[in-house]
Tab-separated table of N, CA and C in Angstrom:
chain	number	residue	atom	x	y	z
A	2	MET	N	18.403	-56.059	11.997
A	2	MET	CA	18.633	-56.712	10.994
A	2	MET	C	17.919	-57.939	9.703
A	3	ARG	N	18.471	-56.993	8.833
A	3	ARG	CA	17.764	-58.506	7.858
A	3	ARG	C	18.594	-59.474	7.851
A	4	THR	N	17.595	-60.992	7.689
A	4	THR	CA	17.621	-61.889	8.275
A	4	THR	C	16.665	-61.770	6.527
A	5	PRO	N	17.576	-63.047	6.299
A	5	PRO	CA	17.439	-63.255	4.594
A	5	PRO	C	15.884	-64.658	3.597
A	6	VAL	N	14.983	-64.387	3.622
A	6	VAL	CA	14.431	-65.142	3.646
A	6	VAL	C	13.168	-65.523	1.720
A	7	LYS	N	12.759	-66.690	2.297
A	7	LYS	CA	12.931	-67.265	0.775
A	7	LYS	C	11.030	-66.473	1.342
A	8	ILE	N	9.645	-67.436	0.892
A	8	ILE	CA	8.754	-65.905	0.200
A	8	ILE	C	8.031	-66.941	-0.941
A	9	ARG	N	6.373	-66.259	-0.491
A	9	ARG	CA	6.256	-67.486	-0.892
A	9	ARG	C	4.640	-66.875	-0.985
A	10	LEU	N	3.932	-65.992	-2.768
A	10	LEU	CA	3.630	-64.858	-2.351
A	10	LEU	C	0.972	-65.908	-3.241
A	11	THR	N	0.972	-65.665	-2.623
A	11	THR	CA	-0.435	-65.777	-3.682
A	11	THR	C	-1.326	-64.505	-3.255
A	12	THR	N	-2.548	-64.738	-4.226
A	12	THR	CA	-2.908	-63.819	-5.013
A	12	THR	C	-4.824	-63.898	-5.623
A	13	THR	N	-5.440	-63.966	-5.207
A	13	THR	CA	-6.915	-64.155	-5.529
A	13	THR	C	-7.341	-63.298	-5.502
A	14	ILE	N	-7.948	-62.798	-7.275
A	14	ILE	CA	-8.498	-61.773	-8.464
A	14	ILE	C	-10.184	-62.432	-8.308
A	15	GLN	N	-10.523	-61.780	-7.504
A	15	GLN	CA	-12.059	-61.952	-7.893
A	15	GLN	C	-13.264	-60.691	-8.537
A	16	GLN	N	-12.985	-60.883	-9.433
A	16	GLN	CA	-13.209	-59.698	-10.535
A	16	GLN	C	-14.779	-59.832	-10.724
A	17	PRO	N	-15.649	-58.159	-10.792
A	17	PRO	CA	-16.814	-58.413	-11.055
A	17	PRO	C	-17.211	-59.387	-12.649
A	18	GLY	N	-18.545	-60.165	-12.365
A	18	GLY	CA	-18.494	-60.918	-12.916
A	18	GLY	C	-17.351	-61.777	-13.909
A	19	THR	N	-16.467	-62.277	-13.377
A	19	THR	CA	-15.670	-62.807	-13.837
A	19	THR	C	-15.743	-64.561	-12.107
A	20	GLU	N	-14.737	-65.574	-13.069
A	20	GLU	CA	-14.495	-67.016	-12.279
A	20	GLU	C	-12.874	-65.875	-11.347
A	21	ALA	N	-13.112	-66.146	-10.419
A	21	ALA	CA	-11.628	-66.331	-9.042
A	21	ALA	C	-10.317	-66.740	-9.976
A	22	GLU	N	-8.959	-65.920	-9.802
A	22	GLU	CA	-7.835	-65.581	-10.754
A	22	GLU	C	-7.469	-66.076	-9.598
A	23	THR	N	-6.157	-67.431	-9.450
A	23	THR	CA	-5.093	-67.522	-8.403
A	23	THR	C	-3.997	-67.354	-8.704
A	24	PHE	N	-2.848	-66.602	-8.371
A	24	PHE	CA	-1.650	-66.522	-8.603
A	24	PHE	C	-0.386	-66.645	-7.653
A	25	GLU	N	0.315	-66.929	-8.785
A	25	GLU	CA	1.668	-67.509	-6.958
A	25	GLU	C	3.329	-67.596	-8.123
A	26	LEU	N	3.854	-66.759	-6.842
A	26	LEU	CA	4.799	-65.345	-7.456
A	26	LEU	C	6.690	-66.396	-5.681
A	27	TRP	N	6.972	-66.879	-6.199
A	27	TRP	CA	7.797	-67.384	-5.434
A	27	TRP	C	9.304	-66.649	-5.060
A	28	SER	N	9.949	-66.350	-4.118
A	28	SER	CA	11.357	-64.553	-4.542
A	28	SER	C	12.146	-65.494	-3.290
A	29	SER	N	12.457	-64.372	-3.175
A	29	SER	CA	13.984	-64.775	-2.210
A	29	SER	C	13.463	-62.459	-1.573
A	30	GLY	N	14.066	-63.123	-0.450
A	30	GLY	CA	14.601	-61.603	0.077
A	30	GLY	C	14.522	-61.884	1.396
A	31	THR	N	14.486	-60.266	1.903
A	31	THR	CA	14.808	-59.722	3.507
A	31	THR	C	13.427	-59.280	4.384
A	32	MET	N	13.223	-60.003	5.728
A	32	MET	CA	13.024	-59.864	6.718
A	32	MET	C	13.536	-58.852	8.106
A	33	THR	N	12.930	-57.305	7.730
A	33	THR	CA	14.072	-56.263	9.071
A	33	THR	C	12.798	-56.049	10.129
A	34	VAL	N	12.861	-56.095	10.556
A	34	VAL	CA	12.747	-55.498	12.421
A	34	VAL	C	12.257	-54.202	13.088
A	35	LYS	N	11.930	-53.159	12.661
A	35	LYS	CA	11.823	-51.987	13.331
A	35	LYS	C	10.712	-51.380	14.270
A	36	ASN	N	10.818	-50.776	14.991
A	36	ASN	CA	9.599	-50.831	16.269
A	36	ASN	C	8.512	-51.115	15.953
A	37	GLY	N	8.773	-52.812	15.881
A	37	GLY	CA	7.121	-53.006	16.065
A	37	GLY	C	7.376	-53.361	15.026
A	38	GLN	N	7.746	-53.595	14.026
A	38	GLN	CA	6.899	-53.031	12.247
A	38	GLN	C	7.876	-54.693	11.551
A	39	ARG	N	7.411	-54.509	10.936
A	39	ARG	CA	7.998	-55.486	9.644
A	39	ARG	C	7.963	-55.464	8.466
A	40	TYR	N	9.459	-55.563	7.556
A	40	TYR	CA	9.498	-55.509	5.699
A	40	TYR	C	9.741	-56.118	5.841
A	41	LEU	N	9.209	-56.853	4.983
A	41	LEU	CA	9.455	-57.847	3.965
A	41	LEU	C	9.686	-57.496	2.429
A	42	GLN	N	11.427	-57.248	2.469
A	42	GLN	CA	11.139	-56.370	0.805
A	42	GLN	C	12.043	-57.556	0.132
A	43	TYR	N	11.554	-57.934	-1.019
A	43	TYR	CA	11.894	-58.470	-2.557
A	43	TYR	C	12.118	-57.905	-3.644
A	44	GLU	N	12.435	-59.028	-5.103
A	44	GLU	CA	12.126	-58.062	-5.655
A	44	GLU	C	11.312	-59.579	-7.078
A	45	GLU	N	10.813	-59.236	-8.044
A	45	GLU	CA	9.501	-59.840	-9.114
A	45	GLU	C	10.462	-58.976	-10.051
A	46	LYS	N	10.390	-59.771	-11.179
A	46	LYS	CA	9.661	-59.406	-13.084
A	46	LYS	C	8.625	-59.405	-13.439
A	47	GLN	N	8.269	-58.998	-14.030
A	47	GLN	CA	6.184	-58.232	-14.347
A	47	GLN	C	6.650	-57.607	-14.720
A	48	ASP	N	6.176	-58.249	-16.849
A	48	ASP	CA	6.312	-57.676	-18.082
A	48	ASP	C	7.954	-57.770	-18.255
A	49	GLU	N	8.386	-57.746	-18.660
A	49	GLU	CA	9.980	-57.955	-18.313
A	49	GLU	C	10.580	-56.838	-17.558
A	50	LEU	N	10.022	-56.198	-16.307
A	50	LEU	CA	9.821	-55.301	-15.983
A	50	LEU	C	10.730	-56.277	-14.464
A	51	ASP	N	11.798	-55.604	-13.004
A	51	ASP	CA	12.944	-55.528	-12.563
A	51	ASP	C	11.463	-55.257	-10.923
A	52	ILE	N	10.880	-55.647	-10.790
A	52	ILE	CA	9.958	-54.862	-9.856
A	52	ILE	C	10.559	-55.101	-8.073
A	53	ARG	N	10.955	-53.483	-7.192
A	53	ARG	CA	11.282	-53.255	-5.887
A	53	ARG	C	10.012	-53.934	-5.556
A	54	THR	N	9.935	-54.485	-3.932
A	54	THR	CA	8.055	-54.827	-3.133
A	54	THR	C	8.999	-54.165	-2.210
A	55	THR	N	8.519	-53.196	-1.167
A	55	THR	CA	8.517	-53.740	0.534
A	55	THR	C	7.567	-53.766	1.374
A	56	VAL	N	6.381	-54.845	1.546
A	56	VAL	CA	6.225	-54.551	2.905
A	56	VAL	C	6.018	-54.159	4.086
A	57	LYS	N	5.277	-53.605	4.174
A	57	LYS	CA	5.525	-52.900	6.494
A	57	LYS	C	4.578	-52.761	5.958
A	58	ILE	N	4.307	-54.259	7.545
A	58	ILE	CA	3.339	-55.047	8.492
A	58	ILE	C	2.880	-54.883	9.790
A	59	GLY	N	2.049	-54.325	10.162
A	59	GLY	CA	1.877	-54.339	11.353
A	59	GLY	C	0.989	-54.862	12.231
A	60	GLU	N	0.389	-54.894	13.591
A	60	GLU	CA	-0.836	-55.996	13.419
A	60	GLU	C	-2.405	-54.737	12.749
A	61	THR	N	-2.969	-53.347	12.767
A	61	THR	CA	-3.885	-53.858	11.887
A	61	THR	C	-4.229	-53.207	10.742
A	62	GLU	N	-2.513	-52.857	10.457
A	62	GLU	CA	-2.513	-52.207	9.248
A	62	GLU	C	-1.078	-52.183	8.347
A	63	ALA	N	-0.948	-52.167	7.455
A	63	ALA	CA	0.773	-52.245	6.542
A	63	ALA	C	0.504	-51.860	4.940
A	64	LEU	N	1.047	-51.612	4.494
A	64	LEU	CA	1.470	-50.972	3.358
A	64	LEU	C	2.243	-51.880	1.918
A	65	ILE	N	1.613	-51.527	1.238
A	65	ILE	CA	2.387	-51.988	-0.300
A	65	ILE	C	3.393	-51.013	-1.108
A	66	LEU	N	4.845	-50.711	-1.262
A	66	LEU	CA	5.191	-49.977	-1.906
A	66	LEU	C	5.890	-50.710	-2.808
A	67	ARG	N	5.839	-50.482	-4.079
A	67	ARG	CA	6.581	-51.492	-5.378
A	67	ARG	C	6.929	-49.854	-6.245
A	68	SER	N	8.153	-50.081	-6.941
A	68	SER	CA	8.717	-48.736	-7.412
A	68	SER	C	9.325	-50.217	-8.740
A	69	GLY	N	10.221	-49.605	-9.435
A	69	GLY	CA	10.648	-50.095	-10.479
A	69	GLY	C	10.144	-49.364	-11.883
A	70	GLY	N	9.911	-50.316	-13.063
A	70	GLY	CA	8.743	-50.393	-13.904
A	70	GLY	C	7.652	-49.636	-14.077
A	71	LEU	N	6.857	-49.868	-12.525
A	71	LEU	CA	5.311	-48.833	-11.791
A	71	LEU	C	5.978	-48.338	-10.753
A	72	ASP	N	5.311	-47.771	-10.080
A	72	ASP	CA	4.729	-46.885	-9.045
A	72	ASP	C	4.053	-47.274	-7.798
A	73	MET	N	3.510	-48.094	-7.475
A	73	MET	CA	2.928	-48.676	-6.606
A	73	MET	C	2.871	-47.898	-4.272
A	74	ARG	N	1.698	-47.412	-4.715
A	74	ARG	CA	1.446	-47.396	-3.337
A	74	ARG	C	-0.439	-47.203	-2.409
A	75	LEU	N	0.348	-49.221	-1.619
A	75	LEU	CA	-1.136	-49.620	-1.806
A	75	LEU	C	-1.068	-49.695	-0.087
A	76	PRO	N	-2.514	-49.139	0.492
A	76	PRO	CA	-2.519	-48.650	2.001
A	76	PRO	C	-3.396	-49.956	2.679
A	77	PHE	N	-3.647	-50.029	3.972
A	77	PHE	CA	-4.985	-51.313	4.667
A	77	PHE	C	-4.776	-51.318	6.089
A	78	LEU	N	-5.902	-50.509	6.142
A	78	LEU	CA	-6.021	-49.971	7.650
A	78	LEU	C	-7.613	-51.571	7.755
A	79	LEU	N	-7.630	-52.601	8.608
A	79	LEU	CA	-8.573	-53.051	8.935
A	79	LEU	C	-9.537	-52.020	9.376
A	80	ASP	N	-11.093	-53.102	8.738
A	80	ASP	CA	-11.674	-51.921	8.045
A	80	ASP	C	-12.177	-50.816	8.207
A	81	ALA	N	-11.981	-50.134	7.526
A	81	ALA	CA	-11.229	-49.076	6.601
A	81	ALA	C	-11.468	-48.307	5.675
A	82	GLU	N	-10.711	-47.674	4.893
A	82	GLU	CA	-11.290	-47.426	3.571
A	82	GLU	C	-9.939	-46.494	3.801
A	83	GLN	N	-8.622	-46.897	3.012
A	83	GLN	CA	-7.615	-45.876	2.874
A	83	GLN	C	-6.725	-45.196	0.583
A	84	GLN	N	-6.018	-43.936	0.456
A	84	GLN	CA	-5.914	-43.746	-0.220
A	84	GLN	C	-4.468	-44.676	-1.146
A	85	GLY	N	-3.978	-44.317	-2.249
A	85	GLY	CA	-3.026	-45.308	-2.616
A	85	GLY	C	-3.125	-44.369	-4.392
A	86	ASN	N	-2.399	-44.984	-4.782
A	86	ASN	CA	-1.997	-44.600	-5.942
A	86	ASN	C	-0.973	-45.411	-7.083
A	87	TYR	N	-0.947	-44.949	-8.595
A	87	TYR	CA	-0.630	-46.829	-9.376
A	87	TYR	C	0.239	-45.725	-10.384
A	88	THR	N	1.353	-45.316	-10.602
A	88	THR	CA	1.963	-45.235	-11.203
A	88	THR	C	2.333	-46.079	-12.812
A	89	ASN	N	1.978	-45.728	-13.724
A	89	ASN	CA	2.635	-45.936	-14.913
A	89	ASN	C	3.421	-45.463	-15.935
A	90	GLU	N	3.610	-46.019	-17.251
A	90	GLU	CA	3.993	-45.296	-18.797
A	90	GLU	C	2.109	-44.944	-19.170
A	91	GLN	N	0.676	-44.538	-18.561
A	91	GLN	CA	0.349	-44.262	-18.658
A	91	GLN	C	-0.336	-43.087	-17.519
A	92	GLY	N	0.215	-42.647	-16.578
A	92	GLY	CA	-0.223	-42.146	-15.532
A	92	GLY	C	-0.531	-42.719	-14.385
A	93	THR	N	-1.009	-41.353	-13.327
A	93	THR	CA	-0.115	-41.823	-12.577
A	93	THR	C	-2.469	-42.146	-11.741
A	94	PHE	N	-2.865	-43.469	-11.256
A	94	PHE	CA	-4.187	-43.500	-10.949
A	94	PHE	C	-4.603	-44.094	-9.482
A	95	LEU	N	-5.808	-42.684	-8.518
A	95	LEU	CA	-5.796	-43.448	-7.096
A	95	LEU	C	-6.679	-44.711	-7.153
A	96	LEU	N	-6.051	-45.114	-6.553
A	96	LEU	CA	-6.604	-46.460	-5.798
A	96	LEU	C	-7.277	-46.095	-4.233
A	97	THR	N	-8.201	-46.948	-4.046
A	97	THR	CA	-9.308	-47.485	-2.458
A	97	THR	C	-8.605	-49.116	-2.034
A	98	THR	N	-8.491	-48.951	-1.283
A	98	THR	CA	-8.322	-50.285	-1.014
A	98	THR	C	-8.859	-50.249	0.936
A	99	ALA	N	-10.991	-51.164	0.704
A	99	ALA	CA	-11.575	-51.298	2.007
A	99	ALA	C	-11.103	-52.834	2.440
A	100	THR	N	-10.675	-52.871	3.715
A	100	THR	CA	-10.059	-53.828	3.575
A	100	THR	C	-10.802	-54.276	5.000
A	101	HIS	N	-11.210	-55.789	4.526
A	101	HIS	CA	-12.023	-56.504	5.325
A	101	HIS	C	-11.513	-57.442	6.010
A	102	GLU	N	-10.073	-57.617	6.284
A	102	GLU	CA	-8.982	-58.631	7.389
A	102	GLU	C	-8.325	-58.603	7.112
A	103	LEU	N	-6.858	-58.188	7.944
A	103	LEU	CA	-5.928	-57.967	8.159
A	103	LEU	C	-5.060	-59.352	9.428
A	104	VAL	N	-4.025	-60.403	8.676
A	104	VAL	CA	-3.572	-60.975	9.891
A	104	VAL	C	-1.833	-60.972	9.689
A	105	ALA	N	-1.227	-60.601	10.650
A	105	ALA	CA	0.370	-61.007	10.632
A	105	ALA	C	0.995	-61.605	11.313
A	106	SER	N	1.089	-62.213	11.424
A	106	SER	CA	2.423	-63.211	12.088
A	106	SER	C	4.026	-62.961	12.094
A	107	ASP	N	4.696	-63.784	12.748
A	107	ASP	CA	6.229	-63.829	12.364
A	107	ASP	C	7.094	-64.316	11.013
A	108	THR	N	5.973	-65.116	10.788
A	108	THR	CA	6.062	-65.802	9.487
A	108	THR	C	5.020	-65.369	7.728
A	109	ARG	N	3.723	-65.372	9.015
A	109	ARG	CA	2.442	-64.746	7.540
A	109	ARG	C	2.001	-63.274	7.566
A	110	PHE	N	1.505	-63.391	6.291
A	110	PHE	CA	0.833	-61.550	6.083
A	110	PHE	C	-0.182	-62.434	4.847
A	111	PHE	N	-1.754	-61.818	5.859
A	111	PHE	CA	-3.339	-61.892	4.736
A	111	PHE	C	-3.484	-60.561	4.848
A	112	VAL	N	-3.712	-60.286	3.701
A	112	VAL	CA	-4.795	-59.409	3.628
A	112	VAL	C	-5.899	-59.465	3.103
A	113	HIS	N	-7.084	-59.240	2.819
A	113	HIS	CA	-8.325	-58.924	2.063
A	113	HIS	C	-8.849	-58.207	2.487
A	114	TYR	N	-8.812	-57.487	0.685
A	114	TYR	CA	-9.538	-56.486	1.012
A	114	TYR	C	-11.049	-55.768	-0.658
A	115	ASP	N	-11.105	-55.462	-0.735
A	115	ASP	CA	-11.669	-54.579	-1.900
A	115	ASP	C	-11.115	-53.618	-2.912
A	116	LEU	N	-10.421	-52.926	-4.295
A	116	LEU	CA	-9.968	-52.934	-4.566
A	116	LEU	C	-10.555	-51.374	-5.729
A	117	ALA	N	-10.343	-50.869	-6.045
A	117	ALA	CA	-11.164	-49.839	-6.538
A	117	ALA	C	-10.311	-49.111	-7.604
A	118	MET	N	-10.480	-49.031	-8.419
A	118	MET	CA	-9.604	-47.230	-8.865
A	118	MET	C	-10.023	-46.581	-9.073
A	119	GLY	N	-9.894	-44.658	-8.902
A	119	GLY	CA	-10.619	-43.902	-9.076
A	119	GLY	C	-12.700	-44.856	-9.059
A	120	ALA	N	-13.361	-43.920	-9.474
A	120	ALA	CA	-15.137	-45.156	-8.567
A	120	ALA	C	-15.606	-46.244	-9.578
A	121	SER	N	-13.173	-47.011	-9.725
A	121	SER	CA	-14.356	-48.034	-10.749
A	121	SER	C	-13.804	-48.740	-10.496
A	122	ALA	N	-15.165	-50.409	-9.393
A	122	ALA	CA	-13.587	-51.337	-8.563
A	122	ALA	C	-13.904	-52.158	-9.329
A	123	VAL	N	-11.795	-52.218	-9.463
A	123	VAL	CA	-12.088	-53.962	-9.751
A	123	VAL	C	-11.589	-55.336	-9.541
A	124	GLY	N	-12.479	-54.775	-7.910
A	124	GLY	CA	-12.814	-57.182	-7.863
A	124	GLY	C	-11.896	-57.053	-6.440
A	125	GLU	N	-12.248	-57.329	-5.571
A	125	GLU	CA	-11.858	-58.571	-4.351
A	125	GLU	C	-10.970	-59.541	-4.178
A	126	TYR	N	-9.656	-58.625	-3.865
A	126	TYR	CA	-8.980	-59.283	-3.257
A	126	TYR	C	-8.099	-59.800	-2.117
A	127	LYS	N	-7.289	-61.856	-2.365
A	127	LYS	CA	-7.140	-62.696	-0.784
A	127	LYS	C	-5.565	-62.813	-1.191
A	128	MET	N	-4.394	-61.721	-0.358
A	128	MET	CA	-2.864	-61.844	-0.327
A	128	MET	C	-2.491	-62.666	0.557
A	129	GLU	N	-2.112	-63.911	0.405
A	129	GLU	CA	-0.857	-64.629	0.827
A	129	GLU	C	0.356	-64.623	0.625
A	130	ILE	N	0.864	-64.204	2.354
A	130	ILE	CA	2.812	-64.165	1.783
A	130	ILE	C	3.358	-65.173	3.192
A	131	ILE	N	4.171	-65.610	2.977
A	131	ILE	CA	4.200	-67.077	3.401
A	131	ILE	C	5.545	-66.441	3.172
A	132	TYR	N	6.074	-66.464	4.098
A	132	TYR	CA	7.867	-65.987	4.842
A	132	TYR	C	8.488	-66.760	5.518
A	133	THR	N	9.935	-67.205	4.834
A	133	THR	CA	10.367	-68.325	6.198
A	133	THR	C	11.614	-67.929	5.854
A	134	GLU	N	13.170	-68.604	7.773
A	134	GLU	CA	13.894	-67.992	7.190
A	134	GLU	C	15.229	-68.856	5.998
A	135	VAL	N	15.285	-67.794	5.604
A	135	VAL	CA	16.845	-69.006	4.987
A	135	VAL	C	18.402	-69.289	6.026
A	136	THR	N	18.397	-70.915	6.616
A	136	THR	CA	19.179	-70.771	7.403
A	136	THR	C	20.068	-71.782	5.972
A	137	SER	N	21.409	-71.525	6.549
A	137	SER	CA	23.162	-71.917	5.917
A	137	SER	C	23.369	-72.936	6.248
């Protein structure tokens, strides 16, 4: 069953040698629970592109899939490195996540990870998604 939800996404990015930056996004979407996994789906606009995002949330692993003007597969496994990819008009790039913390509940998803593109460190990320059911 799809449940309508309100979503607040907060991302803090610490790139090497720079101040941390925090971004916030508010959106609406849906939450579906299947086989013990939560699937959060929402849309956002980024650089004039409509991006559809699905976040598959488990106890110790998660997966972010984005499609639209870009395609991205970003997997997370607690205390492990995972391979993903990012595709835009310039090509496809290999991404690596190293997940330090992953917390999932009925209303919150949090992941703290290091991101690399190819052999280059992109930065340290902390992403929190708070989702609440929309009641009529």
